[in-house]
Short mmCIF file of C-alpha atoms in Angstrom, two decimals:
data_model
loop_
_atom_site.label_atom_id
_atom_site.label_comp_id
_atom_site.label_asym_id
_atom_site.label_seq_id
_atom_site.Cartn_x
_atom_site.Cartn_y
_atom_site.Cartn_z
CA MET A 140 -25.35 -14.11 -2.88
CA PRO A 141 -25.87 -10.29 -2.56
CA ARG A 142 -22.86 -7.92 -3.23
CA LEU A 143 -21.18 -6.83 -0.15
CA GLU A 144 -21.21 -2.97 -0.15
CA THR A 145 -18.21 -1.01 0.71
CA PRO A 146 -18.55 2.10 3.10
CA THR A 147 -18.14 5.01 0.57
CA PHE A 148 -17.21 8.66 1.64
CA ALA A 149 -17.81 12.02 -0.46
CA SER A 150 -14.10 12.94 -0.47
CA ALA A 151 -11.87 11.41 2.05
CA ALA A 152 -11.48 8.46 4.50
CA VAL A 153 -9.28 6.48 6.86
CA ALA A 154 -9.21 2.60 7.72
CA ALA A 155 -7.85 1.16 10.73
CA PRO A 156 -7.92 -2.16 12.65
CA HIS A 157 -9.30 -0.29 15.80
CA ARG A 158 -12.16 2.16 15.65
CA ALA A 159 -10.57 4.53 18.14
CA ALA A 160 -7.57 4.95 15.59
CA ALA A 161 -9.96 5.61 12.77
CA GLU A 162 -11.80 8.45 14.85
CA ALA A 163 -8.42 10.01 15.57
CA GLY A 164 -7.74 10.12 11.89
CA ARG A 165 -11.24 11.27 10.89
CA ALA A 166 -11.02 14.13 13.46
CA ILE A 167 -7.60 15.49 12.10
CA LEU A 168 -9.42 15.42 8.62
CA ILE A 169 -12.36 17.44 9.97
CA GLU A 170 -9.93 20.08 11.57
CA GLY A 171 -8.56 20.32 7.98
CA GLY A 172 -5.43 18.22 8.24
CA ASN A 173 -4.18 16.19 5.31
CA ALA A 174 -3.73 12.45 5.03
CA VAL A 175 -0.46 12.56 6.29
CA GLU A 176 -1.22 14.22 9.56
CA ALA A 177 -4.30 12.16 9.91
CA MET A 178 -1.98 8.87 10.00
CA ILE A 179 0.51 10.59 12.49
CA ALA A 180 -2.72 10.61 14.57
CA MET A 181 -3.50 7.28 14.00
CA ALA A 182 -0.34 5.86 14.64
CA ALA A 183 -0.22 7.21 17.97
CA THR A 184 -3.61 6.27 19.04
CA ILE A 185 -3.21 2.68 17.60
CA ALA A 186 -0.07 2.43 19.81
CA VAL A 187 -2.20 2.82 22.85
CA VAL A 188 -5.39 0.90 22.14
CA TYR A 189 -3.56 -2.18 20.41
CA PRO A 190 -0.41 -2.50 22.38
CA HIS A 191 -0.11 -6.45 21.61
CA MET A 192 0.32 -5.29 18.00
CA ASN A 193 2.20 -2.12 17.74
CA GLY A 194 3.77 0.49 19.92
CA ILE A 195 6.25 3.42 19.86
CA GLY A 196 9.05 1.09 20.92
CA GLY A 197 8.72 -0.25 17.32
CA ASP A 198 9.45 0.26 13.72
CA ALA A 199 7.27 1.49 10.83
CA PHE A 200 7.26 1.95 7.05
CA TRP A 201 5.09 4.70 5.02
CA CYS A 202 4.17 4.57 1.19
CA VAL A 203 2.61 7.93 0.33
CA SER A 204 1.20 9.00 -3.06
CA GLU A 205 0.70 12.53 -4.06
CA PRO A 206 -2.18 13.60 -6.33
CA ASN A 207 0.48 14.36 -9.37
CA GLY A 208 1.46 10.52 -9.18
CA ARG A 209 4.63 10.87 -7.33
CA VAL A 210 5.14 8.07 -4.58
CA HIS A 211 7.28 8.49 -1.54
CA ALA A 212 8.63 5.96 0.80
CA ILE A 213 9.76 6.19 4.47
CA ASP A 214 11.96 3.46 6.13
CA ALA A 215 11.52 3.79 9.87
CA ALA A 216 13.35 0.61 10.67
CA GLY A 217 15.80 0.69 13.37
CA PHE A 218 19.25 -0.82 13.49
CA ALA A 219 20.87 -3.02 16.13
CA GLY A 220 22.62 -1.57 18.82
CA ALA A 221 26.24 -1.04 19.37
CA ARG A 222 26.53 -3.65 22.05
CA ALA A 223 24.52 -6.26 19.96
CA THR A 224 27.19 -8.58 18.36
CA PRO A 225 27.09 -12.23 18.13
CA ALA A 226 29.79 -12.52 20.93
CA PHE A 227 27.32 -10.66 23.15
CA TYR A 228 24.84 -13.45 22.72
CA LEU A 229 27.13 -16.55 22.69
CA ASP A 230 29.11 -15.51 25.67
CA ARG A 231 25.71 -15.36 27.69
CA GLY A 232 25.06 -19.06 26.59
CA HIS A 233 22.59 -18.29 23.67
CA GLU A 234 22.98 -19.85 20.39
CA THR A 235 20.09 -17.78 19.03
CA ILE A 236 18.85 -14.39 19.93
CA PRO A 237 16.26 -14.77 22.92
CA SER A 238 12.67 -13.72 21.77
CA ARG A 239 11.62 -12.03 24.96
CA GLY A 240 13.09 -9.96 27.56
CA PRO A 241 16.00 -7.49 27.76
CA LEU A 242 18.24 -9.45 25.17
CA ALA A 243 15.62 -9.38 22.69
CA ALA A 244 15.42 -5.61 22.63
CA LEU A 245 18.48 -5.05 20.62
CA THR A 246 17.44 -2.55 17.97
CA VAL A 247 16.43 1.19 18.11
CA PRO A 248 12.93 1.99 17.86
CA GLY A 249 12.27 3.80 14.33
CA THR A 250 8.73 4.71 14.49
CA ILE A 251 8.83 8.04 16.10
CA ASP A 252 11.21 9.58 13.67
CA GLY A 253 9.16 8.09 10.84
CA TRP A 254 6.39 10.26 12.28
CA ARG A 255 8.74 13.24 12.40
CA LEU A 256 9.94 12.71 8.59
CA ALA A 257 6.24 12.10 7.62
CA GLY A 258 5.47 15.29 9.31
CA GLU A 259 7.96 17.29 7.08
CA LEU A 260 6.06 15.87 4.21
CA ALA A 261 2.81 16.85 5.44
CA ARG A 262 3.88 20.36 6.04
CA ALA A 263 5.23 20.52 2.36
CA ARG A 264 1.66 19.47 1.44
CA GLY A 265 0.28 22.52 3.48
CA GLY A 266 -0.17 20.59 6.67
CA ARG A 267 -0.28 23.19 9.60
CA LEU A 268 -1.70 21.19 12.54
CA PRO A 269 0.76 21.19 15.58
CA LEU A 270 2.19 18.09 16.82
CA ALA A 271 0.04 18.55 20.26
CA THR A 272 -2.92 18.31 18.11
CA LEU A 273 -2.11 15.16 16.20
CA LEU A 274 -1.05 13.20 19.60
CA ALA A 275 -3.64 14.82 21.59
CA ASP A 276 -6.27 11.78 21.14
CA ALA A 277 -3.53 9.25 22.08
CA ILE A 278 -2.32 11.06 25.18
CA ARG A 279 -6.00 11.31 26.34
CA ARG A 280 -6.74 7.62 25.75
CA ALA A 281 -3.51 6.56 27.62
CA ARG A 282 -4.04 8.92 30.56
CA GLU A 283 -7.87 8.18 31.03
CA GLY A 284 -8.04 4.62 30.16
CA THR A 285 -9.23 2.86 27.08
CA PRO A 286 -11.01 -0.56 26.89
CA VAL A 287 -8.99 -3.68 26.33
CA SER A 288 -9.56 -4.63 22.58
CA PRO A 289 -11.33 -8.07 21.75
CA SER A 290 -8.28 -8.96 19.58
CA GLU A 291 -5.83 -8.33 22.71
CA ALA A 292 -8.02 -10.50 24.79
CA ARG A 293 -8.17 -13.25 22.18
CA TYR A 294 -4.39 -13.70 22.35
CA TRP A 295 -4.53 -14.12 26.10
CA ALA A 296 -7.56 -16.78 25.68
CA ARG A 297 -5.42 -19.02 23.15
CA THR A 298 -4.28 -22.29 24.91
CA ASP A 299 -1.66 -23.20 22.42
CA LEU A 300 0.88 -20.36 23.50
CA PRO A 301 1.77 -21.50 27.09
CA THR A 302 5.58 -20.71 26.32
CA ALA A 303 4.90 -17.16 24.98
CA HIS A 304 2.59 -16.21 27.63
CA ALA A 305 5.00 -17.26 30.29
CA ASP A 306 7.74 -15.38 28.63
CA LEU A 307 5.55 -12.25 28.46
CA ARG A 308 4.89 -12.52 32.06
CA ALA A 309 8.62 -12.45 33.02
CA ALA A 310 9.54 -9.85 31.02
CA PRO A 311 10.31 -6.70 32.93
CA GLY A 312 7.71 -4.26 33.66
CA PHE A 313 5.15 -6.46 31.45
CA VAL A 314 2.52 -7.48 34.14
CA GLU A 315 2.50 -4.16 35.77
CA SER A 316 1.67 -2.38 32.55
CA TYR A 317 -0.65 -4.62 30.68
CA PHE A 318 -2.47 -6.95 33.44
CA LEU A 319 -5.23 -5.84 35.64
CA ASP A 320 -5.00 -7.25 39.30
CA GLY A 321 -2.05 -9.60 38.05
CA GLU A 322 -4.10 -11.23 35.51
CA PRO A 323 -4.70 -10.62 31.81
CA PRO A 324 -7.50 -8.29 31.26
CA ALA A 325 -10.95 -9.30 29.71
CA ALA A 326 -12.21 -7.21 26.67
CA GLY A 327 -13.72 -4.00 27.42
CA ALA A 328 -11.92 -3.83 30.92
CA PRO A 329 -10.64 0.01 31.23
CA ARG A 330 -6.83 0.15 31.32
CA ARG A 331 -4.68 3.16 31.74
CA LEU A 332 -1.05 3.69 30.32
CA THR A 333 -0.01 6.66 32.43
CA LYS A 334 3.74 6.54 31.83
CA LEU A 335 3.03 6.12 28.10
CA ALA A 336 0.80 9.33 28.13
CA ASP A 337 3.52 11.19 30.22
CA THR A 338 6.10 10.38 27.33
CA LEU A 339 3.60 11.27 24.46
CA ALA A 340 2.75 14.45 26.13
CA TYR A 341 6.27 15.34 26.62
CA LEU A 342 7.20 14.46 22.87
CA ALA A 343 4.14 16.78 21.88
CA GLU A 344 5.85 19.77 23.55
CA ALA A 345 9.63 18.76 23.04
CA GLY A 346 9.44 17.52 19.61
CA LEU A 347 9.77 14.07 18.21
CA ARG A 348 13.87 14.35 18.10
CA ASP A 349 13.44 14.32 21.91
CA PHE A 350 12.97 10.52 21.67
CA TYR A 351 16.43 10.15 20.23
CA GLU A 352 18.33 13.15 21.67
CA GLY A 353 16.81 14.74 24.58
CA ASP A 354 15.17 13.90 27.97
CA VAL A 355 13.25 11.01 26.59
CA SER A 356 16.30 9.45 24.97
CA ARG A 357 18.18 9.82 28.21
CA GLU A 358 15.41 7.91 30.14
CA ILE A 359 15.25 5.18 27.46
CA ALA A 360 18.92 4.44 27.54
CA ALA A 361 19.23 4.56 31.33
CA ASP A 362 16.36 2.06 31.61
CA LEU A 363 17.76 -0.07 28.86
CA GLU A 364 21.11 -0.16 30.66
CA ARG A 365 19.73 -1.10 33.89
CA LEU A 366 17.89 -3.89 31.95
CA GLY A 367 21.25 -5.44 30.14
CA ALA A 368 19.83 -4.58 26.68
CA PRO A 369 22.59 -3.90 24.16
CA VAL A 370 20.94 -0.49 22.79
CA THR A 371 22.90 2.84 24.08
CA ARG A 372 22.06 6.48 24.26
CA ALA A 373 24.85 6.95 21.39
CA ASP A 374 22.54 4.60 19.24
CA LEU A 375 19.49 6.57 19.72
CA ARG A 376 21.30 9.76 19.05
CA ARG A 377 22.35 8.69 15.63
CA TYR A 378 19.33 7.15 14.41
CA GLU A 379 17.38 8.69 11.59
CA ALA A 380 14.48 7.57 9.63
CA ARG A 381 15.30 7.84 5.64
CA VAL A 382 13.29 8.57 2.66
CA VAL A 383 13.79 5.80 0.17
CA ARG A 384 12.94 5.24 -3.40
CA PRO A 385 9.83 2.69 -3.42
CA LEU A 386 10.02 -0.39 -5.43
CA SER A 387 7.37 -0.72 -8.23
CA ILE A 388 5.98 -3.05 -10.98
CA ARG A 389 3.72 -2.21 -13.73
CA LEU A 390 0.88 -4.65 -14.32
CA PRO A 391 -1.75 -4.20 -17.13
CA GLY A 392 -3.66 -1.02 -16.13
CA LEU A 393 -1.86 -0.23 -12.85
CA ASP A 394 1.57 0.38 -11.26
CA VAL A 395 1.95 -1.10 -7.79
CA TYR A 396 4.28 0.10 -5.26
CA ASN A 397 5.99 -1.23 -2.15
CA LEU A 398 9.11 -0.85 0.28
CA PRO A 399 12.58 -1.73 -0.63
CA PRO A 400 14.73 -4.03 1.85
CA PRO A 401 14.88 -4.51 4.63
CA SER A 402 11.24 -4.50 4.09
CA GLN A 403 9.77 -7.82 2.36
CA GLY A 404 8.03 -5.43 0.04
CA VAL A 405 10.18 -7.23 -3.06
CA ALA A 406 8.16 -10.52 -2.05
CA ALA A 407 4.88 -8.70 -2.33
CA LEU A 408 5.57 -7.16 -5.83
CA ALA A 409 7.24 -10.39 -7.11
CA ILE A 410 4.00 -12.35 -6.15
CA LEU A 411 1.94 -10.27 -8.28
CA GLY A 412 4.38 -10.00 -11.28
CA ILE A 413 4.83 -13.97 -11.34
CA ALA A 414 1.25 -14.38 -11.18
CA GLU A 415 0.36 -12.18 -14.00
CA ARG A 416 2.28 -14.64 -16.11
CA LEU A 417 0.12 -17.81 -15.02
CA ALA A 418 -2.99 -19.08 -16.44
CA LEU A 419 -4.91 -18.59 -13.17
CA GLY A 420 -8.55 -19.14 -14.62
CA ARG A 421 -11.61 -17.80 -12.67
CA VAL A 422 -11.12 -16.02 -9.58
CA ASP A 423 -11.77 -18.29 -6.54
CA ASP A 424 -11.37 -21.58 -8.24
CA ALA A 425 -8.74 -23.91 -7.02
CA ALA A 426 -6.51 -23.32 -10.10
CA TRP A 427 -6.39 -19.80 -9.27
CA HIS A 428 -5.59 -20.21 -5.65
CA HIS A 429 -3.00 -22.83 -6.69
CA GLY A 430 -1.20 -20.21 -8.95
CA LEU A 431 -1.22 -17.69 -6.27
CA VAL A 432 0.35 -20.14 -3.80
CA GLU A 433 3.14 -21.21 -6.26
CA ALA A 434 3.89 -17.71 -7.02
CA VAL A 435 4.32 -17.04 -3.36
CA LYS A 436 7.14 -20.07 -3.00
CA GLN A 437 8.73 -18.55 -6.02
CA ALA A 438 8.69 -14.96 -4.39
CA PHE A 439 9.90 -16.05 -1.12
CA ARG A 440 12.99 -17.67 -2.65
CA LEU A 441 13.89 -14.21 -4.23
CA ARG A 442 12.73 -12.67 -0.87
CA ASP A 443 15.12 -14.57 1.48
CA ARG A 444 18.17 -13.37 -0.92
CA VAL A 445 17.20 -9.82 -1.11
CA ALA A 446 15.46 -8.68 1.90
CA VAL A 447 18.38 -7.88 3.87
CA ASP A 448 19.94 -4.44 5.48
CA PRO A 449 20.26 -2.30 2.28
CA ALA A 450 23.86 -1.58 3.10
CA ARG A 451 24.52 -5.52 2.22
CA LEU A 452 22.77 -5.70 -1.17
CA ALA A 453 25.16 -6.12 -4.12
CA ARG A 454 22.58 -4.77 -6.61
CA ASP A 455 19.47 -2.50 -6.29
CA ALA A 456 16.48 -4.54 -5.31
CA GLN A 457 14.44 -2.99 -8.20
CA ASP A 458 16.58 -5.05 -10.55
CA HIS A 459 15.27 -8.35 -9.26
CA LEU A 460 11.60 -7.12 -10.27
CA SER A 461 12.20 -7.28 -14.09
CA GLU A 462 9.91 -9.03 -16.69
CA GLU A 463 12.72 -11.61 -17.41
CA ARG A 464 12.76 -12.55 -13.94
CA PHE A 465 9.13 -12.94 -13.67
CA ALA A 466 9.05 -15.06 -16.74
CA ARG A 467 11.69 -17.39 -15.42
CA ALA A 468 10.08 -17.74 -11.98
CA ALA A 469 6.57 -18.37 -13.68
CA ALA A 470 8.27 -21.08 -16.19
CA GLU A 471 9.29 -22.99 -12.89
CA ILE A 472 5.76 -23.30 -11.71
CA SER A 473 3.34 -26.38 -12.53
CA MET A 474 -0.07 -25.54 -12.74
CA SER A 475 -0.87 -29.38 -12.09
CA ARG A 476 1.22 -30.01 -9.03
CA ALA A 477 2.36 -28.18 -5.83
CA ALA A 478 6.09 -27.59 -5.19
CA PRO A 479 7.41 -28.41 -1.88
CA TYR A 480 7.72 -25.82 0.61
CA PRO A 481 10.38 -25.94 3.38
CA HIS A 482 10.53 -22.40 4.23
CA PRO A 483 9.99 -22.00 8.16
CA GLY A 484 8.09 -18.59 8.21
CA SER A 485 8.44 -15.69 10.34
CA GLU A 486 5.87 -14.58 13.00
CA ALA A 487 4.77 -10.86 13.14
CA ASP A 488 1.99 -8.86 14.94
CA THR A 489 1.45 -5.53 13.26
CA VAL A 490 -1.05 -3.04 12.24
CA TRP A 491 -1.71 -1.78 8.65
CA MET A 492 -3.77 1.55 8.27
CA GLY A 493 -4.56 3.75 5.38
CA ALA A 494 -5.97 7.31 4.72
CA ILE A 495 -6.67 9.52 1.75
CA ASP A 496 -7.76 13.20 1.90
CA ASP A 497 -9.88 15.44 -0.34
CA ASP A 498 -6.81 16.35 -2.47
CA GLY A 499 -6.10 12.84 -3.34
CA LEU A 500 -2.85 12.50 -1.08
CA ALA A 501 -2.96 8.81 -0.08
CA VAL A 502 -1.10 6.95 2.73
CA SER A 503 -0.33 3.20 3.36
CA PHE A 504 1.35 2.81 6.64
CA ILE A 505 2.20 -0.06 8.89
CA GLN A 506 3.77 -0.15 12.45
CA SER A 507 4.76 -3.06 14.56
CA VAL A 508 6.93 -4.39 17.74
CA TYR A 509 7.10 -7.67 15.83
CA TRP A 510 5.70 -10.37 17.92
CA GLU A 511 3.03 -9.86 20.50
CA TYR A 512 4.18 -7.13 22.77
CA GLY A 513 7.59 -7.41 21.01
CA SER A 514 10.30 -7.99 23.60
CA GLY A 515 7.76 -7.75 26.48
CA CYS A 516 9.98 -5.25 28.18
CA VAL A 517 8.28 -1.91 29.23
CA LEU A 518 10.58 0.66 30.24
CA PRO A 519 9.75 2.05 33.77
CA ALA A 520 10.41 5.70 33.12
CA THR A 521 8.66 5.98 29.90
CA GLY A 522 6.21 3.13 29.56
CA ILE A 523 7.58 2.05 26.07
CA THR A 524 7.59 -1.37 25.22
CA MET A 525 10.52 -2.38 23.22
CA GLN A 526 10.23 -4.51 20.19
CA ASN A 527 11.94 -7.60 19.39
CA ARG A 528 12.59 -7.18 15.72
CA GLY A 529 16.15 -7.97 15.91
CA THR A 530 15.36 -11.49 16.76
CA ALA A 531 15.24 -11.97 13.07
CA PHE A 532 19.03 -11.78 13.09
CA PRO A 533 20.86 -14.97 12.69
CA LEU A 534 24.02 -15.16 14.87
CA ASP A 535 26.11 -17.18 11.82
CA ALA A 536 28.37 -14.86 10.05
CA ARG A 537 27.92 -16.82 6.98
CA ALA A 538 24.11 -15.98 6.82
CA ALA A 539 22.58 -13.46 4.32
CA ASN A 540 21.84 -10.88 7.02
CA PRO A 541 23.67 -11.55 10.17
CA LEU A 542 23.69 -9.47 13.48
CA ALA A 543 26.17 -6.81 13.51
CA PRO A 544 25.93 -3.49 15.37
CA GLY A 545 24.16 -0.72 12.94
CA ALA A 546 22.80 -3.36 10.79
CA LYS A 547 18.87 -3.53 10.03
CA PRO A 548 16.94 -6.68 10.55
CA PHE A 549 14.74 -8.47 7.88
CA HIS A 550 11.27 -6.81 8.31
CA THR A 551 7.93 -8.54 7.32
CA LEU A 552 6.61 -5.02 7.14
CA ASN A 553 5.39 -3.68 3.63
CA PRO A 554 2.61 -1.16 3.00
CA ALA A 555 1.42 -1.46 -0.58
CA LEU A 556 -0.34 1.25 -2.87
CA ALA A 557 -1.39 0.66 -6.35
CA ARG A 558 -2.07 3.64 -8.93
CA PHE A 559 -4.44 2.64 -11.77
CA ALA A 560 -4.14 4.01 -15.28
CA ASP A 561 -7.84 5.23 -15.07
CA GLY A 562 -6.74 7.64 -11.91
CA ARG A 563 -7.84 5.38 -8.92
CA VAL A 564 -5.39 5.38 -6.10
CA VAL A 565 -5.60 2.47 -3.97
CA PRO A 566 -3.73 2.08 -0.61
CA TYR A 567 -3.91 -1.45 0.70
CA GLY A 568 -2.14 -3.84 3.17
CA CYS A 569 -2.17 -6.53 5.99
CA MET A 570 -0.51 -7.54 9.19
CA GLY A 571 0.61 -11.11 9.74
CA GLY A 572 4.41 -11.70 9.12
CA ASP A 573 4.71 -13.87 6.14
CA GLY A 574 1.05 -13.84 5.62
CA GLN A 575 1.33 -9.82 4.55
CA PRO A 576 2.24 -10.38 0.89
CA GLN A 577 0.17 -13.32 0.56
CA THR A 578 -2.98 -11.54 1.59
CA GLN A 579 -2.14 -8.34 -0.43
CA ALA A 580 -1.88 -10.59 -3.40
CA GLN A 581 -5.38 -12.06 -2.54
CA VAL A 582 -7.02 -8.95 -2.16
CA LEU A 583 -5.62 -6.83 -4.84
CA THR A 584 -6.24 -9.61 -7.58
CA ARG A 585 -9.73 -10.08 -6.36
CA TYR A 586 -10.15 -6.41 -6.35
CA ARG A 587 -8.83 -6.16 -10.10
CA ALA A 588 -11.17 -9.04 -10.89
CA GLY A 589 -14.30 -7.03 -10.25
CA LEU A 590 -14.82 -7.63 -6.59
CA SER A 591 -15.68 -4.64 -4.42
CA PRO A 592 -13.20 -3.45 -1.83
CA ALA A 593 -15.35 -5.09 0.90
CA GLU A 594 -15.81 -8.35 -0.85
CA ALA A 595 -12.05 -8.68 -1.55
CA VAL A 596 -11.23 -8.09 2.13
CA ASP A 597 -14.01 -10.24 3.68
CA ALA A 598 -13.38 -13.23 1.12
CA PRO A 599 -12.05 -16.08 2.68
CA ARG A 600 -8.26 -16.23 2.81
CA TRP A 601 -5.45 -18.87 2.85
CA LEU A 602 -1.86 -18.46 4.38
CA LEU A 603 1.12 -20.64 3.35
CA GLY A 604 3.48 -21.55 6.24
CA ARG A 605 3.97 -20.47 9.71
CA THR A 606 3.25 -17.16 11.01
CA TRP A 607 1.48 -15.57 13.99
CA GLY A 608 2.13 -18.17 16.75
CA GLU A 609 1.59 -21.07 14.21
CA SER A 610 4.11 -23.84 14.29
CA SER A 611 3.11 -25.82 11.14
CA THR A 612 3.91 -24.94 7.48
CA THR A 613 0.82 -26.13 5.93
CA LEU A 614 -1.54 -24.20 3.70
CA LYS A 615 -4.05 -22.86 6.12
CA LEU A 616 -7.66 -22.07 4.88
CA GLU A 617 -10.32 -20.38 6.68
CA SER A 618 -13.17 -22.63 7.12
CA ARG A 619 -15.59 -20.81 4.68
CA PHE A 620 -13.79 -22.08 1.66
CA ASP A 621 -15.83 -23.97 -0.92
CA GLU A 622 -15.44 -27.83 -0.35
CA SER A 623 -14.62 -28.06 -4.25
CA VAL A 624 -11.56 -25.60 -3.79
CA ILE A 625 -10.45 -27.27 -0.77
CA ALA A 626 -10.53 -30.61 -2.54
CA GLY A 627 -9.24 -29.19 -5.67
CA LEU A 628 -6.04 -27.96 -3.74
CA GLU A 629 -5.55 -31.37 -1.94
CA ARG A 630 -5.43 -32.93 -5.47
CA LEU A 631 -2.75 -30.62 -6.63
CA GLY A 632 -0.78 -31.62 -3.84
CA HIS A 633 -1.16 -28.78 -1.30
CA PRO A 634 -0.88 -29.82 2.51
CA VAL A 635 -4.21 -28.14 3.44
CA GLU A 636 -5.31 -27.36 7.08
CA VAL A 637 -8.65 -26.08 7.45
CA LEU A 638 -8.89 -23.68 10.35
CA ASP A 639 -11.69 -23.84 12.75
CA ALA A 640 -12.76 -20.16 12.53
CA PRO A 641 -14.59 -18.65 9.30
CA TYR A 642 -12.79 -15.36 10.04
CA SER A 643 -9.33 -16.02 11.56
CA ASP A 644 -6.75 -13.61 13.09
CA THR A 645 -4.26 -16.09 11.68
CA LEU A 646 -5.04 -14.79 8.37
CA GLY A 647 -4.14 -11.13 9.19
CA HIS A 648 -6.00 -7.92 9.24
CA ALA A 649 -6.29 -6.14 5.93
CA GLY A 650 -7.43 -2.89 4.66
CA MET A 651 -8.29 -1.14 1.27
CA LEU A 652 -9.05 2.48 0.15
CA VAL A 653 -9.93 3.44 -3.20
CA LYS A 654 -10.07 7.24 -4.25
CA HIS A 655 -12.26 7.55 -7.50
CA PRO A 656 -10.76 10.45 -9.93
CA ARG A 657 -14.08 11.36 -11.54
CA ASP A 658 -16.09 12.35 -8.32
CA GLY A 659 -13.65 12.17 -5.61
CA ARG A 660 -15.45 9.62 -3.55
CA VAL A 661 -13.49 7.37 -1.44
CA GLU A 662 -14.18 3.72 -0.83
CA ALA A 663 -12.74 2.44 2.37
CA VAL A 664 -12.88 -0.81 4.32
CA HIS A 665 -10.97 -2.47 7.15
CA ASP A 666 -10.89 -5.97 8.13
CA PRO A 667 -13.96 -7.89 9.77
CA ARG A 668 -11.23 -10.17 11.33
CA SER A 669 -9.86 -6.69 13.23
CA ASP A 670 -11.78 -4.38 15.69
CA GLY A 671 -11.89 -1.47 13.32
CA GLY A 672 -13.45 -0.12 10.23
CA ALA A 673 -13.35 2.82 8.05
CA LEU A 674 -14.57 6.32 8.69
CA GLY A 675 -14.58 9.67 6.55
CA LEU A 676 -16.21 12.59 5.30
#
């Protein structure tokens, strides 16, 4: 089989799941902006053109590597509103937090303040482009209209989600904002988001803190109060994104970085650390896949204890990523038999994007409203779709991360970045709830074994458990897997489910960029399962 070539650029590149976002990032690089400035522009554009996956009413995380090797992380995850208590829901007859509607909009959107904090980092690295320039493409596309993406149309074509579709139709403001003539739009149909355009334009002039402290904040809070959501203007005013210390592990020849709790970055790193201690054999053999799947099970046991509001952690999450802990977890894995897997899983729709500039500044970024279109609630004054990330909270006070005002929910979001000993810098990541760390492990491990970035991202993937609208906890495989691998995994005791599609959205949208130190070139690729790609200079 001929080798799959990776798009390669002379000095800088971006990758995104929608081509419009990649175009926005490349335009900023052409204007002399750095990788962080490019990512702010991409984050704004993707919020307009991929609203089922993300938006400015959601959260985000950043992992940024400087040319000198220093790695920064930004936690732009929102906390639960002041009125968001277990009693608030129990008194209204809910034993769990509703997944859609105003009661699902219970956490402060954090991504806009993440853009602000990233902008400070961009300026510290010499960035000089004004905010209006960074948001201009998103504003234009929202105001003039942009074609509905094939990915969004595919969601509405699914016949296995009648309840989810009905709940979204019932959410305040949803149909008026996203449907055309009262029906889900077809791929390619032009759609305007004029209220969102007005909000982005106002923020471009007033500054991003206006979202939390100014006129935009006032309008958000007023709409939320009218809807009966538990987030107040005071909650918005006191929210700030945070610079945090990234988690990291050392593997032979590279260091890998990810985000600390409430992100599940701890699981992504633990999978790699545990798998390194297993005799995986040849890449893409049944034994190789089995070992990674079993490492996922062990890592998720750790994650379910540790990926909580950081204020609730008894010890630093980095302490759980030691050689000794990886060795103990690996020792519990049988390479001849699959362990049981009862974990219920977590849904999420998200976007991962990456950027590297000619100086070597590299960004791994992820932004989300949690489920498709989040809570479904579109605020009438601002056009903002509120996330439903707070539905990850249990109402049981005995749980590891129960609902409480000011607490942060568990986050599936986790942007990854690797720095190789030979100088290569590799931002990579994926959308897809529980599938994110699983796909990351498959992509990075394949790349380390010698596959090109394009081959590592394109190769058939699996997903353990329930995610992105799936109800079963099987080991789901794309149909392109070799029959011998499928049979081998079944013999090892895995409950294999072969999906109909050779390239399935269920397996997430991944991407990877590689900056080479000797000549400065950048390899960049985004998933053929998405609507995007890579562009560069």
